[in-house]
Amino acid sequence: QVRLQESGPGLVKPWTTLSLACTVSGASITANWPYWSWIRQSPGKGLEWMGAIATSGSTYYNPHLKSRTDIFRDTSKNQITLQLRSVTPEDTAVYYCARSTKLLLGVTERAPYDSWGQGTQVTVSS
């Protein structure tokens, strides 16, 4: 059974780069067909799809975040990494990684994804 575990610093200062890791167990991030997405939920707001990476290494980003976001993978660690540059307090959120067998551009409903991590809280504050 696949398991996704997000990890990160918890507290970051404004205008720095946030880096989060999604460590996958029970499946290979280079296995056929799955897509790995990052989704976040800010306080009082709905879920926001941030981007995804495919097994091919192709990446897809939310247009509103594309200029600040990079998603890449470390196959030696079986991890998917999210980097978000120039963070502000508006980036305070719980960040989730999720797996799907199809590319789910902009999709935030839980059901289409077959696996989710439990999320990691990130607070942006000086």
mmCIF file of N, CA and C in Angstrom:
data_model
loop_
_atom_site.group_PDB
_atom_site.id
_atom_site.type_symbol
_atom_site.label_atom_id
_atom_site.label_comp_id
_atom_site.label_asym_id
_atom_site.label_seq_id
_atom_site.Cartn_x
_atom_site.Cartn_y
_atom_site.Cartn_z
ATOM 1 N N GLN A 1 0.852 -1.188 0.000
ATOM 2 C CA GLN A 1 0.000 0.000 0.000
ATOM 3 C C GLN A 1 0.887 1.237 0.000
ATOM 4 N N VAL A 2 0.578 2.169 -0.877
ATOM 5 C CA VAL A 2 1.404 3.366 -0.979
ATOM 6 C C VAL A 2 1.142 4.284 0.209
ATOM 7 N N ARG A 3 2.185 4.936 0.666
ATOM 8 C CA ARG A 3 2.071 5.906 1.756
ATOM 9 C C ARG A 3 2.864 7.132 1.379
ATOM 10 N N LEU A 4 2.267 8.307 1.594
ATOM 11 C CA LEU A 4 2.906 9.577 1.296
ATOM 12 C C LEU A 4 3.084 10.344 2.605
ATOM 13 N N GLN A 5 4.268 10.876 2.806
ATOM 14 C CA GLN A 5 4.561 11.606 4.033
ATOM 15 C C GLN A 5 5.238 12.922 3.701
ATOM 16 N N GLU A 6 4.546 14.033 4.002
ATOM 17 C CA GLU A 6 5.120 15.343 3.760
ATOM 18 C C GLU A 6 6.005 15.753 4.928
ATOM 19 N N SER A 7 7.027 16.509 4.639
ATOM 20 C CA SER A 7 7.891 17.030 5.694
ATOM 21 C C SER A 7 8.456 18.371 5.246
ATOM 22 N N GLY A 8 8.736 19.210 6.238
ATOM 23 C CA GLY A 8 9.250 20.526 5.924
ATOM 24 C C GLY A 8 9.564 21.300 7.178
ATOM 25 N N PRO A 9 9.915 22.574 7.045
ATOM 26 C CA PRO A 9 10.428 23.353 8.173
ATOM 27 C C PRO A 9 9.390 23.820 9.176
ATOM 28 N N GLY A 10 8.108 23.871 8.755
ATOM 29 C CA GLY A 10 7.107 24.322 9.709
ATOM 30 C C GLY A 10 6.965 25.850 9.763
ATOM 31 N N LEU A 11 8.065 26.524 9.945
ATOM 32 C CA LEU A 11 8.052 27.991 10.036
ATOM 33 C C LEU A 11 9.124 28.536 9.107
ATOM 34 N N VAL A 12 8.736 29.439 8.226
ATOM 35 C CA VAL A 12 9.683 30.063 7.314
ATOM 36 C C VAL A 12 9.490 31.570 7.331
ATOM 37 N N LYS A 13 10.546 32.282 7.026
ATOM 38 C CA LYS A 13 10.495 33.747 7.017
ATOM 39 C C LYS A 13 10.019 34.249 5.658
ATOM 40 N N PRO A 14 9.371 35.381 5.677
ATOM 41 C CA PRO A 14 8.919 35.963 4.400
ATOM 42 C C PRO A 14 10.068 36.200 3.446
ATOM 43 N N TRP A 15 9.755 36.044 2.138
ATOM 44 C CA TRP A 15 10.687 36.290 1.048
ATOM 45 C C TRP A 15 11.822 35.285 0.971
ATOM 46 N N THR A 16 11.693 34.177 1.677
ATOM 47 C CA THR A 16 12.652 33.088 1.522
ATOM 48 C C THR A 16 12.004 31.987 0.692
ATOM 49 N N THR A 17 12.740 30.908 0.470
ATOM 50 C CA THR A 17 12.233 29.785 -0.318
ATOM 51 C C THR A 17 11.812 28.646 0.592
ATOM 52 N N LEU A 18 10.588 28.220 0.403
ATOM 53 C CA LEU A 18 10.062 27.064 1.129
ATOM 54 C C LEU A 18 10.378 25.797 0.347
ATOM 55 N N SER A 19 10.872 24.800 1.052
ATOM 56 C CA SER A 19 11.156 23.520 0.422
ATOM 57 C C SER A 19 10.489 22.416 1.235
ATOM 58 N N LEU A 20 9.633 21.657 0.578
ATOM 59 C CA LEU A 20 8.920 20.557 1.224
ATOM 60 C C LEU A 20 9.205 19.251 0.495
ATOM 61 N N ALA A 21 9.259 18.184 1.239
ATOM 62 C CA ALA A 21 9.486 16.873 0.648
ATOM 63 C C ALA A 21 8.279 15.979 0.871
ATOM 64 N N CYS A 22 7.981 15.190 -0.113
ATOM 65 C CA CYS A 22 6.961 14.147 -0.002
ATOM 66 C C CYS A 22 7.684 12.814 -0.190
ATOM 67 N N THR A 23 7.814 12.086 0.883
ATOM 68 C CA THR A 23 8.499 10.800 0.824
ATOM 69 C C THR A 23 7.467 9.708 0.592
ATOM 70 N N VAL A 24 7.718 8.930 -0.445
ATOM 71 C CA VAL A 24 6.771 7.893 -0.850
ATOM 72 C C VAL A 24 7.308 6.525 -0.452
ATOM 73 N N SER A 25 6.462 5.736 0.149
ATOM 74 C CA SER A 25 6.810 4.348 0.465
ATOM 75 C C SER A 25 5.720 3.437 -0.088
ATOM 76 N N GLY A 26 6.105 2.234 -0.425
ATOM 77 C CA GLY A 26 5.146 1.282 -0.965
ATOM 78 C C GLY A 26 4.928 1.394 -2.460
ATOM 79 N N ALA A 27 5.599 2.320 -3.092
ATOM 80 C CA ALA A 27 5.484 2.482 -4.543
ATOM 81 C C ALA A 27 6.673 3.294 -5.022
ATOM 82 N N SER A 28 7.007 3.127 -6.270
ATOM 83 C CA SER A 28 8.092 3.904 -6.850
ATOM 84 C C SER A 28 7.538 5.138 -7.546
ATOM 85 N N ILE A 29 8.196 6.267 -7.356
ATOM 86 C CA ILE A 29 7.730 7.492 -8.003
ATOM 87 C C ILE A 29 7.984 7.484 -9.500
ATOM 88 N N THR A 30 8.712 6.488 -9.965
ATOM 89 C CA THR A 30 8.948 6.365 -11.399
ATOM 90 C C THR A 30 8.149 5.220 -12.010
ATOM 91 N N ALA A 31 7.213 4.672 -11.245
ATOM 92 C CA ALA A 31 6.372 3.596 -11.770
ATOM 93 C C ALA A 31 5.462 4.141 -12.867
ATOM 94 N N ASN A 32 4.929 3.245 -13.649
ATOM 95 C CA ASN A 32 4.114 3.657 -14.783
ATOM 96 C C ASN A 32 2.895 4.456 -14.385
ATOM 97 N N TRP A 33 2.653 5.498 -15.074
ATOM 98 C CA TRP A 33 1.421 6.276 -15.109
ATOM 99 C C TRP A 33 1.090 7.214 -13.954
ATOM 100 N N PRO A 34 1.600 7.036 -12.719
ATOM 101 C CA PRO A 34 1.107 7.943 -11.686
ATOM 102 C C PRO A 34 1.618 9.377 -11.833
ATOM 103 N N TYR A 35 0.839 10.265 -11.331
ATOM 104 C CA TYR A 35 1.176 11.665 -11.235
ATOM 105 C C TYR A 35 1.196 12.040 -9.761
ATOM 106 N N TRP A 36 2.111 12.916 -9.419
ATOM 107 C CA TRP A 36 2.289 13.336 -8.036
ATOM 108 C C TRP A 36 2.050 14.829 -7.940
ATOM 109 N N SER A 37 1.069 15.193 -7.144
ATOM 110 C CA SER A 37 0.643 16.589 -7.072
ATOM 111 C C SER A 37 0.895 17.179 -5.693
ATOM 112 N N TRP A 38 1.013 18.503 -5.681
ATOM 113 C CA TRP A 38 1.036 19.272 -4.438
ATOM 114 C C TRP A 38 -0.220 20.134 -4.383
ATOM 115 N N ILE A 39 -0.877 20.095 -3.251
ATOM 116 C CA ILE A 39 -2.122 20.815 -3.020
ATOM 117 C C ILE A 39 -2.022 21.443 -1.640
ATOM 118 N N ARG A 40 -2.555 22.635 -1.477
ATOM 119 C CA ARG A 40 -2.474 23.273 -0.174
ATOM 120 C C ARG A 40 -3.823 23.840 0.245
ATOM 121 N N GLN A 41 -3.941 24.070 1.540
ATOM 122 C CA GLN A 41 -5.153 24.671 2.083
ATOM 123 C C GLN A 41 -4.756 25.748 3.069
ATOM 124 N N SER A 42 -5.078 26.978 2.724
ATOM 125 C CA SER A 42 -4.788 28.108 3.588
ATOM 126 C C SER A 42 -5.909 28.269 4.596
ATOM 127 N N PRO A 43 -5.633 28.925 5.734
ATOM 128 C CA PRO A 43 -6.657 29.100 6.754
ATOM 129 C C PRO A 43 -7.889 29.789 6.200
ATOM 130 N N GLY A 44 -9.033 29.191 6.398
ATOM 131 C CA GLY A 44 -10.279 29.793 5.964
ATOM 132 C C GLY A 44 -10.530 29.729 4.476
ATOM 133 N N LYS A 45 -9.674 29.041 3.750
ATOM 134 C CA LYS A 45 -9.839 28.946 2.301
ATOM 135 C C LYS A 45 -9.954 27.494 1.865
ATOM 136 N N GLY A 46 -10.325 27.316 0.645
ATOM 137 C CA GLY A 46 -10.422 25.974 0.091
ATOM 138 C C GLY A 46 -9.067 25.445 -0.348
ATOM 139 N N LEU A 47 -9.094 24.256 -0.876
ATOM 140 C CA LEU A 47 -7.867 23.636 -1.369
ATOM 141 C C LEU A 47 -7.420 24.303 -2.670
ATOM 142 N N GLU A 48 -6.129 24.402 -2.833
ATOM 143 C CA GLU A 48 -5.555 25.005 -4.037
ATOM 144 C C GLU A 48 -4.547 24.027 -4.640
ATOM 145 N N TRP A 49 -4.757 23.662 -5.867
ATOM 146 C CA TRP A 49 -3.820 22.791 -6.578
ATOM 147 C C TRP A 49 -2.619 23.629 -6.995
ATOM 148 N N MET A 50 -1.418 23.141 -6.692
ATOM 149 C CA MET A 50 -0.217 23.921 -6.962
ATOM 150 C C MET A 50 0.526 23.428 -8.194
ATOM 151 N N GLY A 51 0.579 22.129 -8.364
ATOM 152 C CA GLY A 51 1.308 21.599 -9.495
ATOM 153 C C GLY A 51 1.484 20.103 -9.373
ATOM 154 N N ALA A 52 2.079 19.515 -10.410
ATOM 155 C CA ALA A 52 2.255 18.075 -10.433
ATOM 156 C C ALA A 52 3.487 17.714 -11.252
ATOM 157 N N ILE A 53 3.977 16.515 -10.983
ATOM 158 C CA ILE A 53 5.064 15.964 -11.769
ATOM 159 C C ILE A 53 4.671 14.559 -12.185
ATOM 160 N N ALA A 54 4.991 14.223 -13.421
ATOM 161 C CA ALA A 54 4.664 12.905 -13.955
ATOM 162 C C ALA A 54 5.861 11.977 -13.837
ATOM 163 N N THR A 55 5.618 10.703 -14.070
ATOM 164 C CA THR A 55 6.718 9.744 -14.026
ATOM 165 C C THR A 55 7.774 10.052 -15.080
ATOM 166 N N SER A 56 7.357 10.709 -16.141
ATOM 167 C CA SER A 56 8.304 11.101 -17.186
ATOM 168 C C SER A 56 9.204 12.237 -16.737
ATOM 169 N N GLY A 57 8.803 12.895 -15.651
ATOM 170 C CA GLY A 57 9.528 14.072 -15.186
ATOM 171 C C GLY A 57 8.903 15.370 -15.659
ATOM 172 N N SER A 58 7.902 15.281 -16.516
ATOM 173 C CA SER A 58 7.203 16.485 -16.969
ATOM 174 C C SER A 58 6.481 17.130 -15.791
ATOM 175 N N THR A 59 6.473 18.446 -15.788
ATOM 176 C CA THR A 59 5.850 19.177 -14.687
ATOM 177 C C THR A 59 4.721 20.057 -15.204
ATOM 178 N N TYR A 60 3.775 20.312 -14.308
ATOM 179 C CA TYR A 60 2.592 21.096 -14.618
ATOM 180 C C TYR A 60 2.321 21.989 -13.425
ATOM 181 N N TYR A 61 2.013 23.263 -13.681
ATOM 182 C CA TYR A 61 1.881 24.201 -12.575
ATOM 183 C C TYR A 61 0.594 25.009 -12.674
ATOM 184 N N ASN A 62 0.111 25.393 -11.500
ATOM 185 C CA ASN A 62 -0.965 26.367 -11.414
ATOM 186 C C ASN A 62 -0.430 27.673 -12.000
ATOM 187 N N PRO A 63 -1.106 28.239 -12.986
ATOM 188 C CA PRO A 63 -0.592 29.470 -13.612
ATOM 189 C C PRO A 63 -0.361 30.599 -12.611
ATOM 190 N N HIS A 64 -1.153 30.632 -11.564
ATOM 191 C CA HIS A 64 -1.020 31.705 -10.576
ATOM 192 C C HIS A 64 0.229 31.545 -9.720
ATOM 193 N N LEU A 65 0.784 30.331 -9.688
ATOM 194 C CA LEU A 65 1.948 30.075 -8.842
ATOM 195 C C LEU A 65 3.184 29.700 -9.641
ATOM 196 N N LYS A 66 3.028 29.576 -10.934
ATOM 197 C CA LYS A 66 4.097 29.022 -11.766
ATOM 198 C C LYS A 66 5.410 29.764 -11.632
ATOM 199 N N SER A 67 5.340 31.074 -11.522
ATOM 200 C CA SER A 67 6.577 31.867 -11.494
ATOM 201 C C SER A 67 7.368 31.636 -10.211
ATOM 202 N N ARG A 68 6.731 31.076 -9.189
ATOM 203 C CA ARG A 68 7.412 30.892 -7.893
ATOM 204 C C ARG A 68 7.604 29.421 -7.520
ATOM 205 N N THR A 69 7.142 28.510 -8.365
ATOM 206 C CA THR A 69 7.061 27.103 -7.964
ATOM 207 C C THR A 69 7.941 26.207 -8.816
ATOM 208 N N ASP A 70 8.592 25.294 -8.164
ATOM 209 C CA ASP A 70 9.285 24.203 -8.843
ATOM 210 C C ASP A 70 8.933 22.890 -8.148
ATOM 211 N N ILE A 71 8.686 21.883 -8.942
ATOM 212 C CA ILE A 71 8.477 20.534 -8.417
ATOM 213 C C ILE A 71 9.482 19.625 -9.099
ATOM 214 N N PHE A 72 10.195 18.870 -8.313
ATOM 215 C CA PHE A 72 11.136 17.933 -8.906
ATOM 216 C C PHE A 72 11.196 16.678 -8.033
ATOM 217 N N ARG A 73 11.900 15.692 -8.501
ATOM 218 C CA ARG A 73 11.935 14.424 -7.799
ATOM 219 C C ARG A 73 13.361 13.978 -7.539
ATOM 220 N N ASP A 74 13.502 13.223 -6.481
ATOM 221 C CA ASP A 74 14.773 12.593 -6.133
ATOM 222 C C ASP A 74 14.515 11.090 -6.133
ATOM 223 N N THR A 75 14.913 10.435 -7.206
ATOM 224 C CA THR A 75 14.601 9.012 -7.322
ATOM 225 C C THR A 75 15.378 8.180 -6.318
ATOM 226 N N SER A 76 16.539 8.655 -5.895
ATOM 227 C CA SER A 76 17.324 7.886 -4.917
ATOM 228 C C SER A 76 16.639 7.847 -3.555
ATOM 229 N N LYS A 77 15.862 8.884 -3.265
ATOM 230 C CA LYS A 77 15.140 8.953 -1.989
ATOM 231 C C LYS A 77 13.656 8.641 -2.153
ATOM 232 N N ASN A 78 13.220 8.446 -3.392
ATOM 233 C CA ASN A 78 11.798 8.238 -3.687
ATOM 234 C C ASN A 78 10.965 9.390 -3.123
ATOM 235 N N GLN A 79 11.419 10.597 -3.415
ATOM 236 C CA GLN A 79 10.782 11.801 -2.900
ATOM 237 C C GLN A 79 10.365 12.733 -4.022
ATOM 238 N N ILE A 80 9.287 13.458 -3.766
ATOM 239 C CA ILE A 80 8.859 14.563 -4.609
ATOM 240 C C ILE A 80 9.059 15.840 -3.795
ATOM 241 N N THR A 81 9.731 16.810 -4.375
ATOM 242 C CA THR A 81 10.032 18.053 -3.658
ATOM 243 C C THR A 81 9.281 19.219 -4.270
ATOM 244 N N LEU A 82 8.752 20.052 -3.382
ATOM 245 C CA LEU A 82 8.118 21.305 -3.784
ATOM 246 C C LEU A 82 8.987 22.450 -3.295
ATOM 247 N N GLN A 83 9.299 23.362 -4.179
ATOM 248 C CA GLN A 83 9.958 24.602 -3.765
ATOM 249 C C GLN A 83 9.076 25.774 -4.156
ATOM 250 N N LEU A 84 8.863 26.648 -3.199
ATOM 251 C CA LEU A 84 8.048 27.842 -3.411
ATOM 252 C C LEU A 84 8.881 29.044 -3.003
ATOM 253 N N ARG A 85 9.152 29.908 -3.967
ATOM 254 C CA ARG A 85 10.049 31.033 -3.724
ATOM 255 C C ARG A 85 9.296 32.266 -3.248
ATOM 256 N N SER A 86 10.025 33.132 -2.610
ATOM 257 C CA SER A 86 9.494 34.446 -2.194
ATOM 258 C C SER A 86 8.164 34.318 -1.459
ATOM 259 N N VAL A 87 8.149 33.486 -0.438
ATOM 260 C CA VAL A 87 6.904 33.240 0.280
ATOM 261 C C VAL A 87 6.481 34.475 1.079
ATOM 262 N N THR A 88 5.185 34.596 1.258
ATOM 263 C CA THR A 88 4.602 35.651 2.080
ATOM 264 C C THR A 88 3.644 34.989 3.062
ATOM 265 N N PRO A 89 3.126 35.750 4.008
ATOM 266 C CA PRO A 89 2.161 35.157 4.951
ATOM 267 C C PRO A 89 0.961 34.515 4.253
ATOM 268 N N GLU A 90 0.656 34.949 3.043
ATOM 269 C CA GLU A 90 -0.459 34.339 2.313
ATOM 270 C C GLU A 90 -0.159 32.902 1.897
ATOM 271 N N ASP A 91 1.086 32.499 1.973
ATOM 272 C CA ASP A 91 1.459 31.110 1.662
ATOM 273 C C ASP A 91 1.351 30.206 2.882
ATOM 274 N N THR A 92 0.948 30.759 4.009
ATOM 275 C CA THR A 92 0.700 29.929 5.191
ATOM 276 C C THR A 92 -0.433 28.959 4.885
ATOM 277 N N ALA A 93 -0.172 27.678 5.079
ATOM 278 C CA ALA A 93 -1.160 26.666 4.684
ATOM 279 C C ALA A 93 -0.710 25.302 5.177
ATOM 280 N N VAL A 94 -1.619 24.365 5.057
ATOM 281 C CA VAL A 94 -1.260 22.958 5.175
ATOM 282 C C VAL A 94 -1.000 22.460 3.763
ATOM 283 N N TYR A 95 0.157 21.866 3.560
ATOM 284 C CA TYR A 95 0.571 21.405 2.243
ATOM 285 C C TYR A 95 0.465 19.886 2.176
ATOM 286 N N TYR A 96 -0.166 19.419 1.102
ATOM 287 C CA TYR A 96 -0.384 18.000 0.902
ATOM 288 C C TYR A 96 0.263 17.538 -0.405
ATOM 289 N N CYS A 97 0.711 16.305 -0.410
ATOM 290 C CA CYS A 97 1.036 15.669 -1.679
ATOM 291 C C CYS A 97 0.027 14.554 -1.919
ATOM 292 N N ALA A 98 -0.204 14.276 -3.182
ATOM 293 C CA ALA A 98 -1.221 13.293 -3.535
ATOM 294 C C ALA A 98 -0.829 12.601 -4.829
ATOM 295 N N ARG A 99 -1.292 11.385 -4.972
ATOM 296 C CA ARG A 99 -0.991 10.603 -6.158
ATOM 297 C C ARG A 99 -2.258 10.344 -6.956
ATOM 298 N N SER A 100 -2.109 10.344 -8.261
ATOM 299 C CA SER A 100 -3.236 10.005 -9.118
ATOM 300 C C SER A 100 -2.727 9.228 -10.323
ATOM 301 N N THR A 101 -3.618 8.483 -10.928
ATOM 302 C CA THR A 101 -3.240 7.712 -12.116
ATOM 303 C C THR A 101 -3.488 8.505 -13.395
ATOM 304 N N LYS A 102 -4.166 9.631 -13.264
ATOM 305 C CA LYS A 102 -4.382 10.533 -14.389
ATOM 306 C C LYS A 102 -3.914 11.926 -13.995
ATOM 307 N N LEU A 103 -3.597 12.717 -14.992
ATOM 308 C CA LEU A 103 -3.213 14.095 -14.736
ATOM 309 C C LEU A 103 -4.459 14.878 -14.353
ATOM 310 N N LEU A 104 -4.456 15.439 -13.161
ATOM 311 C CA LEU A 104 -5.625 16.142 -12.624
ATOM 312 C C LEU A 104 -5.289 17.621 -12.468
ATOM 313 N N LEU A 105 -5.244 18.304 -13.579
ATOM 314 C CA LEU A 105 -4.904 19.725 -13.554
ATOM 315 C C LEU A 105 -5.957 20.514 -12.792
ATOM 316 N N GLY A 106 -5.529 21.182 -11.735
ATOM 317 C CA GLY A 106 -6.428 22.049 -10.995
ATOM 318 C C GLY A 106 -7.421 21.342 -10.105
ATOM 319 N N VAL A 107 -7.361 20.036 -10.028
ATOM 320 C CA VAL A 107 -8.356 19.280 -9.254
ATOM 321 C C VAL A 107 -7.954 19.247 -7.782
ATOM 322 N N THR A 108 -8.893 19.603 -6.928
ATOM 323 C CA THR A 108 -8.620 19.605 -5.494
ATOM 324 C C THR A 108 -9.522 18.665 -4.700
ATOM 325 N N GLU A 109 -10.529 18.112 -5.349
ATOM 326 C CA GLU A 109 -11.366 17.147 -4.638
ATOM 327 C C GLU A 109 -10.551 15.913 -4.318
ATOM 328 N N ARG A 110 -10.801 15.342 -3.157
ATOM 329 C CA ARG A 110 -9.997 14.205 -2.715
ATOM 330 C C ARG A 110 -10.227 12.955 -3.543
ATOM 331 N N ALA A 111 -11.443 12.746 -3.975
ATOM 332 C CA ALA A 111 -11.793 11.450 -4.548
ATOM 333 C C ALA A 111 -10.978 11.039 -5.773
ATOM 334 N N PRO A 112 -10.689 11.962 -6.705
ATOM 335 C CA PRO A 112 -9.961 11.500 -7.893
ATOM 336 C C PRO A 112 -8.527 11.038 -7.607
ATOM 337 N N TYR A 113 -7.982 11.446 -6.481
ATOM 338 C CA TYR A 113 -6.636 11.003 -6.126
ATOM 339 C C TYR A 113 -6.738 9.689 -5.361
ATOM 340 N N ASP A 114 -5.821 8.779 -5.622
ATOM 341 C CA ASP A 114 -5.945 7.511 -4.910
ATOM 342 C C ASP A 114 -5.152 7.465 -3.620
ATOM 343 N N SER A 115 -4.287 8.436 -3.411
ATOM 344 C CA SER A 115 -3.546 8.489 -2.152
ATOM 345 C C SER A 115 -3.223 9.937 -1.803
ATOM 346 N N TRP A 116 -3.301 10.248 -0.507
ATOM 347 C CA TRP A 116 -2.947 11.573 0.004
ATOM 348 C C TRP A 116 -2.007 11.394 1.196
ATOM 349 N N GLY A 117 -1.137 12.353 1.376
ATOM 350 C CA GLY A 117 -0.397 12.415 2.622
ATOM 351 C C GLY A 117 -1.255 13.069 3.689
ATOM 352 N N GLN A 118 -0.765 13.079 4.915
ATOM 353 C CA GLN A 118 -1.540 13.680 6.007
ATOM 354 C C GLN A 118 -1.387 15.189 6.061
ATOM 355 N N GLY A 119 -0.416 15.728 5.318
ATOM 356 C CA GLY A 119 -0.232 17.168 5.269
ATOM 357 C C GLY A 119 0.797 17.654 6.261
ATOM 358 N N THR A 120 1.395 18.790 5.925
ATOM 359 C CA THR A 120 2.345 19.413 6.830
ATOM 360 C C THR A 120 2.032 20.903 6.910
ATOM 361 N N GLN A 121 1.997 21.426 8.124
ATOM 362 C CA GLN A 121 1.670 22.835 8.345
ATOM 363 C C GLN A 121 2.899 23.690 8.067
ATOM 364 N N VAL A 122 2.692 24.737 7.303
ATOM 365 C CA VAL A 122 3.747 25.715 7.055
ATOM 366 C C VAL A 122 3.215 27.090 7.437
ATOM 367 N N THR A 123 3.948 27.776 8.267
ATOM 368 C CA THR A 123 3.598 29.132 8.654
ATOM 369 C C THR A 123 4.689 30.079 8.175
ATOM 370 N N VAL A 124 4.268 31.131 7.485
ATOM 371 C CA VAL A 124 5.213 32.135 7.009
ATOM 372 C C VAL A 124 5.100 33.350 7.917
ATOM 373 N N SER A 125 6.150 33.622 8.631
ATOM 374 C CA SER A 125 6.128 34.716 9.596
ATOM 375 C C SER A 125 7.550 35.142 9.925
ATOM 376 N N SER A 126 7.704 36.431 10.182
ATOM 377 C CA SER A 126 9.013 36.914 10.597
ATOM 378 C C SER A 126 9.181 36.792 12.104
#
